[in-house]
Amino acid sequence: MASNVEILNYALNNMRHRKLRSWLTILGIVIGIASIVLLVSVGQGLDREIKNQLSSIGTSYIILTPGSPFEGGFRFGPPAFKGALFQGDADAIRRLPGVKSVSAAVVIGVANIQFKDEKLSSAVVGAEPYAMDDFLTVGFEKGKFLSEGDTSGAVLGNNAAKTLFKEEITYGKTININGRDFRVKGILKKGGSFSSFDNFIFIDMGVAREIGKTVGSKRIDRIFVIANSPEDVKEAELAIQREISRRHKVPLEERDFSTNTAESISKTVGQITDLLSVFLGLIAGISLIVGMVGIANAMFTSVLERTREIGILKAVGANEKAITRIFLFEAALIGLVGGSVGAAIGWGISILLGALGAPSYTSVEFVAFCLLLSIVVGTLSGYFPSRDAARLTPVEALRFE
Amino acid sequence: MNEIEVIKYGLEGLKYRKLRSWLTILGVVIGIASIVILIALAQGLDRSVRAQIEGFGTNFIQVLPGNPFASGSFGPPVFKGALFEQDTDSVRRVPGIIGISSLVSPGFVNFQFKNSSYGALVTGIEPEAFDEYVKTTGMESGQFLKGTDHTGVVLGNRVAKTAFKDEVETGKTVYINDVPFKVRGIINPAASFDDDVYIDKHAARQFIADTEDPDRIFWIFIITEQGREVKPIADQVERTIARNHRVKLEDKDFSLMTAESILATIGAIFGLLSIFLGLVAGISLVVGSIGIANSMYTSVLERTREIGILKAIGAKEKIIIQIFLSEAAIIGLVGGIGGVALGLSVSWLFIQFGAPSAVSIELVIAGIVISVIVGLLAGYFPAKKAAQLEPVQALAYE
């Protein structure tokens, strides 16, 4: 037999190896949990970013668009708006309770715009002024919205003024739309890439009809409604849906127009980003499954190596339950340590991403969920190895070399 | 020890630690399978979009004002720059062009049939060129616009069938911004035409009120001779229009789209998607490789005596490294084969359920090669450790 020093040496060596094995097993869980935390954080960050920007236009608006809300689905080509809205609809909404102000609007899809010598094509919105000041909560960098009857003024979104043309269009300058001159009476503040009126050009609705060649038409493309307060939105929306359905002589469930509110838009956005988060989380979750296999493997090896130990434990009276608990505890611990380190790393990278300007948001709830998940994952993967250990018969286990 | 013996020895080792080996392999299987499945999905999407685009035909060129892809933010598209009838006329005689049309569009206009209406994107075209383009798809009923028909309209299939409460048939009257048009024909179902409404470009002008620029058009559509290479024709069109606009090619205020350029853009997008999905799925392969390393370290530990004997009878470090590396590589290889097989099966299931999924032979080979490489990398440190054991100490190990 070797000397004591050598035995100690071998024992340490053995432990070092087992330590290495435990750390490698934990590392697998670390990577899995970190990637789940990180990817879900990016999905959640995107969600917050979009919702933040959407909320910059306030929460008391209702926008009506022609077209049934029940037709969805992916399609190629331009969107089709079934149904139509009429000036009379906008006037009827004005009389509904809970409604503060209403603006009807028409959209010229492709208008020819000229500033100095440069020509380009963009959409132009012709709007009644009434509700627009309330609606454009993003605020004005300079000037204000058109006053009623101002047929020669234009209001520009921030991008439309700053970057649309080579030269910046400033307050008071003149632009030409479909052959008619308009003086810039207001420039909006910058919204964000997801909201945004940044690219919009507003003119008076009556003039828009003239230059869009729809004079005499009663049809409109949008109705902007501002409710008395954010609390009134829901009731006002329902009243509007009932009233317009009645006017269009269609049942409420088959209405040929849609109403969008801050809540409904944010809900739609939430659905999409949640789907993204779940998808990314699931793909990252695959690595957690691989990590689980790793735990199971390490535990099986550990049971094998400690067969004699288990035999002794059983010989001195430990029952199956006690043995199971020893190994389950070890597996859960691996899971918890891996989960904690993984969540910390994932959270750290997420904060780093956020600091670099990328959308990323980690909620405490999700981190807590991941910690719980890692314990569950550890316990689950420890189940079969611990059962194997518990079922060893003492005599055979003691004989094991 | 020759190569075969080395591999045999590796296999022996594996057999003894069967469960552990299988679990280690399982880790690799899951990793490779998820990579294969996700990349196959991205490639399947790419392929189905490509097929749709190629279905439109590849012998066309579109000239658009500005660069519609440069806007970079939500909201309505902005087309910087402008095109004119003179631009169309200047390229009419470019060799290889068999049809060319200026297009004018008032954007969304009100489109009405009986009592129901919707916002339609109406396009004003030159009938002769479009007749040629629509020919391959064919008309479901009636015929395409002819000559100087200023009161006729041709509808895409979906517009005719589903846009209004009642189905629109050839011969019926519809109203565009309250101006009556007679339906001359309805195009067969085809993704490229389903939502389109075509009228003569002169008729479309009445909906556009630009008094200053009567020659301004929205875009140019060109059909090239079948079987002739599109690129040189597109290049000549590009040069000619740039000359008209007195701009250099680099800062041109218009853009050209060909089937080739659209496909290149789509390919780039789906390429990125493939890489992203592959990388995310690749995380599980990293975890799998840690599993390999772990199982190899354990294996080295368990066989310390064996390694001592091998070294005592003269095995060189290189041989020991080869033994353990081949074991790791075998784990990788088996895992890779299993992973590819699992990935193929799941992809096949996806296809049965109608999801786009395309597994290329390159992907299969890459999956297996990557898993072998991962195995070798994961086995490297354990193998080096085994090789560096001192024979005497290793033999004394219990």
Short mmCIF file of N, CA and C in Angstrom, two decimals, chain A residues 8 20 29 35 38 58 104 106 116 135 138 147 161 175 178 190 231 246-248 308 323 329 335 362 389 395:
data_model
loop_
_atom_site.label_atom_id
_atom_site.label_comp_id
_atom_site.label_asym_id
_atom_site.label_seq_id
_atom_site.Cartn_x
_atom_site.Cartn_y
_atom_site.Cartn_z
N LEU A 8 -3.38 10.50 0.46
CA LEU A 8 -3.97 11.83 0.53
C LEU A 8 -3.96 12.48 -0.84
N LEU A 20 -14.22 19.17 -10.59
CA LEU A 20 -14.23 19.58 -11.99
C LEU A 20 -15.54 19.14 -12.63
N ILE A 29 -25.77 24.16 -16.95
CA ILE A 29 -27.00 24.85 -16.51
C ILE A 29 -26.82 26.36 -16.61
N SER A 35 -28.79 31.91 -21.32
CA SER A 35 -29.31 32.22 -22.64
C SER A 35 -30.82 32.41 -22.62
N LEU A 38 -31.34 35.94 -21.19
CA LEU A 38 -30.92 36.95 -22.14
C LEU A 38 -31.93 37.10 -23.28
N GLY A 58 -50.30 59.29 -26.03
CA GLY A 58 -51.37 59.37 -25.04
C GLY A 58 -52.21 58.12 -24.97
N ALA A 104 -62.03 64.25 -38.69
CA ALA A 104 -62.04 63.34 -39.83
C ALA A 104 -60.79 63.62 -40.65
N VAL A 106 -58.59 62.57 -44.51
CA VAL A 106 -58.43 61.81 -45.75
C VAL A 106 -56.93 61.65 -45.99
N LYS A 116 -38.02 73.45 -52.89
CA LYS A 116 -36.99 74.03 -53.75
C LYS A 116 -36.96 73.23 -55.06
N PHE A 135 -54.63 65.22 -30.15
CA PHE A 135 -54.16 63.94 -30.64
C PHE A 135 -52.64 63.90 -30.76
N VAL A 138 -47.36 64.27 -28.94
CA VAL A 138 -45.90 64.28 -29.03
C VAL A 138 -45.39 65.72 -28.93
N SER A 147 -55.10 76.07 -37.82
CA SER A 147 -56.38 76.49 -37.27
C SER A 147 -57.45 76.24 -38.31
N ALA A 161 -39.70 66.97 -41.91
CA ALA A 161 -39.05 68.28 -41.97
C ALA A 161 -37.54 68.17 -42.08
N ILE A 175 -43.66 74.63 -49.11
CA ILE A 175 -43.49 73.39 -49.89
C ILE A 175 -44.65 73.31 -50.87
N ASN A 178 -48.69 68.48 -54.87
CA ASN A 178 -49.53 68.32 -56.06
C ASN A 178 -49.81 69.67 -56.74
N LYS A 190 -39.87 64.92 -32.32
CA LYS A 190 -39.57 63.57 -32.78
C LYS A 190 -40.28 62.54 -31.91
N GLU A 231 -60.16 57.13 -18.85
CA GLU A 231 -61.15 56.19 -18.29
C GLU A 231 -62.39 56.09 -19.17
N ARG A 246 -74.79 50.88 -36.50
CA ARG A 246 -76.19 51.20 -36.76
C ARG A 246 -76.29 52.02 -38.04
N ARG A 247 -75.41 53.02 -38.16
CA ARG A 247 -75.43 53.87 -39.36
C ARG A 247 -75.12 53.08 -40.61
N HIS A 248 -74.20 52.11 -40.50
CA HIS A 248 -73.82 51.30 -41.68
C HIS A 248 -74.77 50.14 -41.89
N ARG A 308 -20.30 1.91 -2.63
CA ARG A 308 -19.90 1.37 -1.31
C ARG A 308 -20.44 2.23 -0.18
N ILE A 323 -31.81 8.05 1.33
CA ILE A 323 -30.83 8.00 0.23
C ILE A 323 -31.32 8.85 -0.93
N PHE A 329 -31.13 16.16 -3.34
CA PHE A 329 -30.64 17.43 -2.83
C PHE A 329 -29.41 17.87 -3.60
N GLY A 335 -28.55 22.39 -9.78
CA GLY A 335 -29.48 23.22 -10.55
C GLY A 335 -29.51 24.64 -10.03
N THR A 362 -35.01 42.93 -18.17
CA THR A 362 -35.15 41.72 -17.38
C THR A 362 -36.03 42.02 -16.17
N ALA A 389 -29.84 4.74 -6.73
CA ALA A 389 -29.04 4.68 -5.50
C ALA A 389 -29.85 4.07 -4.37
N VAL A 395 -25.88 -5.44 0.77
CA VAL A 395 -24.83 -6.45 0.66
C VAL A 395 -24.06 -6.32 -0.65
#
